[in-house]
mmCIF file of C-alpha atoms in Angstrom:
data_model
loop_
_atom_site.group_PDB
_atom_site.id
_atom_site.type_symbol
_atom_site.label_atom_id
_atom_site.label_comp_id
_atom_site.label_asym_id
_atom_site.label_seq_id
_atom_site.Cartn_x
_atom_site.Cartn_y
_atom_site.Cartn_z
ATOM 1 C CA MET I 1 100.481 106.045 72.663
ATOM 2 C CA THR I 2 96.930 107.028 72.866
ATOM 3 C CA GLU I 3 94.887 107.269 75.788
ATOM 4 C CA GLU I 4 92.794 103.971 75.140
ATOM 5 C CA GLN I 5 96.483 102.302 74.948
ATOM 6 C CA GLN I 6 97.572 103.825 78.379
ATOM 7 C CA GLY I 7 94.425 103.531 80.285
ATOM 8 C CA LEU I 8 92.556 106.619 82.279
ATOM 9 C CA ILE I 9 93.451 108.798 84.866
ATOM 10 C CA ARG I 10 91.134 109.781 87.279
ATOM 11 C CA ILE I 11 91.301 112.072 90.125
ATOM 12 C CA SER I 12 88.922 111.492 93.047
ATOM 13 C CA ASP I 13 86.672 114.828 94.590
ATOM 14 C CA ASP I 14 88.478 114.452 97.829
ATOM 15 C CA VAL I 15 91.872 115.013 96.239
ATOM 16 C CA VAL I 16 90.505 117.955 94.648
ATOM 17 C CA ALA I 17 88.983 118.875 98.032
ATOM 18 C CA THR I 18 91.798 118.454 99.741
ATOM 19 C CA ILE I 19 94.337 120.617 97.404
ATOM 20 C CA ALA I 20 91.523 123.167 97.281
ATOM 21 C CA GLY I 21 91.420 123.624 101.048
ATOM 22 C CA LEU I 22 95.006 123.531 101.604
ATOM 23 C CA ALA I 23 95.488 126.135 98.807
ATOM 24 C CA ALA I 24 92.568 128.065 100.671
ATOM 25 C CA LEU I 25 93.844 128.322 104.168
ATOM 26 C CA GLU I 26 97.470 129.543 102.718
ATOM 27 C CA THR I 27 95.659 132.678 101.188
ATOM 28 C CA PRO I 28 96.355 135.875 103.239
ATOM 29 C CA GLY I 29 93.123 136.736 104.975
ATOM 30 C CA VAL I 30 91.501 133.621 105.335
ATOM 31 C CA ALA I 31 91.004 133.078 108.831
ATOM 32 C CA ALA I 32 89.736 129.392 108.630
ATOM 33 C CA MET I 33 87.386 127.162 106.621
ATOM 34 C CA SER I 34 83.626 127.031 107.635
ATOM 35 C CA GLY I 35 82.439 123.537 107.649
ATOM 36 C CA GLY I 36 78.336 124.232 108.447
ATOM 37 C CA ILE I 37 75.792 121.991 109.571
ATOM 38 C CA SER I 38 74.761 120.321 106.841
ATOM 39 C CA GLU I 39 78.241 118.847 105.991
ATOM 40 C CA GLY I 40 78.705 117.715 109.876
ATOM 41 C CA LEU I 41 75.494 115.751 109.545
ATOM 42 C CA ALA I 42 76.804 114.358 105.960
ATOM 43 C CA LYS I 43 80.190 113.495 107.152
ATOM 44 C CA ARG I 44 78.242 111.755 110.356
ATOM 45 C CA LEU I 45 75.841 109.813 108.086
ATOM 46 C CA SER I 46 78.083 108.738 105.322
ATOM 47 C CA GLY I 47 80.952 108.031 107.474
ATOM 48 C CA ARG I 48 83.152 109.590 104.977
ATOM 49 C CA ASN I 49 85.738 112.250 106.068
ATOM 50 C CA ALA I 50 84.767 115.218 104.005
ATOM 51 C CA GLN I 51 86.865 118.281 103.498
ATOM 52 C CA LYS I 52 85.615 121.176 105.715
ATOM 53 C CA GLY I 53 84.392 123.956 103.893
ATOM 54 C CA VAL I 54 84.982 122.628 100.263
ATOM 55 C CA SER I 55 82.444 121.061 97.716
ATOM 56 C CA VAL I 56 83.681 119.856 94.268
ATOM 57 C CA GLU I 57 82.447 118.457 91.085
ATOM 58 C CA VAL I 58 85.210 116.392 89.121
ATOM 59 C CA GLY I 59 84.659 115.686 85.489
ATOM 60 C CA GLN I 60 87.395 114.028 83.524
ATOM 61 C CA LEU I 61 88.465 117.629 82.107
ATOM 62 C CA GLU I 62 87.203 119.782 84.522
ATOM 63 C CA ALA I 63 86.446 120.986 87.838
ATOM 64 C CA ALA I 64 84.281 123.323 89.885
ATOM 65 C CA ILE I 65 84.853 124.124 93.478
ATOM 66 C CA ASP I 66 82.764 125.680 96.312
ATOM 67 C CA LEU I 67 84.477 127.377 99.142
ATOM 68 C CA ARG I 68 83.082 128.593 102.684
ATOM 69 C CA ILE I 69 85.304 130.736 104.457
ATOM 70 C CA VAL I 70 86.049 132.693 107.789
ATOM 71 C CA VAL I 71 87.767 136.151 106.937
ATOM 72 C CA GLN I 72 89.921 137.872 109.156
ATOM 73 C CA TYR I 73 88.055 141.272 110.440
ATOM 74 C CA GLY I 74 89.916 144.772 108.795
ATOM 75 C CA ILE I 75 91.083 142.573 105.579
ATOM 76 C CA PRO I 76 88.719 143.752 102.358
ATOM 77 C CA ILE I 77 86.598 140.561 101.702
ATOM 78 C CA GLN I 78 86.425 141.402 97.909
ATOM 79 C CA GLU I 79 90.323 141.270 97.924
ATOM 80 C CA VAL I 80 90.535 138.149 100.039
ATOM 81 C CA GLY I 81 88.066 136.456 97.629
ATOM 82 C CA ARG I 82 89.889 137.437 94.346
ATOM 83 C CA ARG I 83 93.142 136.233 95.977
ATOM 84 C CA LEU I 84 91.309 132.938 96.993
ATOM 85 C CA GLN I 85 90.113 132.154 93.789
ATOM 86 C CA GLU I 86 93.510 132.691 91.958
ATOM 87 C CA ASN I 87 94.950 130.537 94.397
ATOM 88 C CA VAL I 88 92.793 127.753 94.722
ATOM 89 C CA ARG I 89 92.472 127.883 90.807
ATOM 90 C CA GLU I 90 96.279 127.563 90.186
ATOM 91 C CA ALA I 91 96.786 124.952 92.790
ATOM 92 C CA VAL I 92 94.369 122.702 91.357
ATOM 93 C CA GLU I 93 95.380 123.470 87.741
ATOM 94 C CA ASN I 94 99.162 122.926 88.747
ATOM 95 C CA MET I 95 98.548 119.383 90.430
ATOM 96 C CA THR I 96 95.788 117.660 88.683
ATOM 97 C CA GLY I 97 95.782 119.218 84.777
ATOM 98 C CA LEU I 98 92.408 119.735 85.226
ATOM 99 C CA ARG I 99 90.795 122.989 83.961
ATOM 100 C CA VAL I 100 88.837 124.767 86.999
ATOM 101 C CA VAL I 101 85.854 126.211 85.322
ATOM 102 C CA GLU I 102 84.791 128.495 88.423
ATOM 103 C CA VAL I 103 85.585 128.907 92.057
ATOM 104 C CA ASN I 104 82.925 129.886 93.930
ATOM 105 C CA VAL I 105 83.312 131.875 97.615
ATOM 106 C CA LYS I 106 80.775 132.192 100.227
ATOM 107 C CA VAL I 107 81.871 134.396 103.159
ATOM 108 C CA GLU I 108 80.072 132.945 106.430
ATOM 109 C CA GLY I 109 81.872 134.707 109.311
ATOM 110 C CA VAL I 110 84.294 137.439 110.213
ATOM 111 C CA ALA I 111 87.203 136.219 112.848
ATOM 112 C CA PHE I 112 88.338 139.067 115.136
ATOM 113 C CA ARG I 113 91.774 138.809 116.508
ATOM 114 C CA ASP I 114 92.630 137.685 119.771
ATOM 115 C CA ASP I 115 94.356 140.490 121.929
ATOM 116 C CA ASP I 116 94.993 138.038 125.021
ATOM 117 C CA THR I 117 92.619 140.345 126.752
ATOM 118 C CA ASP I 118 91.875 136.983 129.380
ATOM 119 C CA ASP I 119 95.050 137.286 131.427
ATOM 120 C CA VAL I 120 94.267 141.259 131.878
ATOM 121 C CA THR I 121 92.742 142.175 135.275
ATOM 122 C CA ARG I 122 90.445 144.717 135.017
ATOM 123 C CA VAL I 123 89.595 145.399 138.452
ATOM 124 C CA LYS I 124 91.891 145.510 141.587
#
């Protein structure tokens, strides 16, 4: 059977964004996704539940993904970025069958580890 006989399969931008966001958060060195002010405003105006820190363009055969992240302090940013690109590309391609043409990473912050210093009394 050809595609015309079976119909089309379309994958929404939100599905690809969710897959990419979950793969990103599983990447070592990624502390969080960064939503930014403009995304919060767009979410309020449109009423859509936008995936935090992920923007995608999805065609019939290909997808392009932009990620905004916060990295953990002490881990080389270039290494985190490369792993992130590989993980997201692999997850999206395996789950959707789309060819990922680019994964752009924008590092918007650094997260410092909490050493539980809030509970320590400094002066007695």
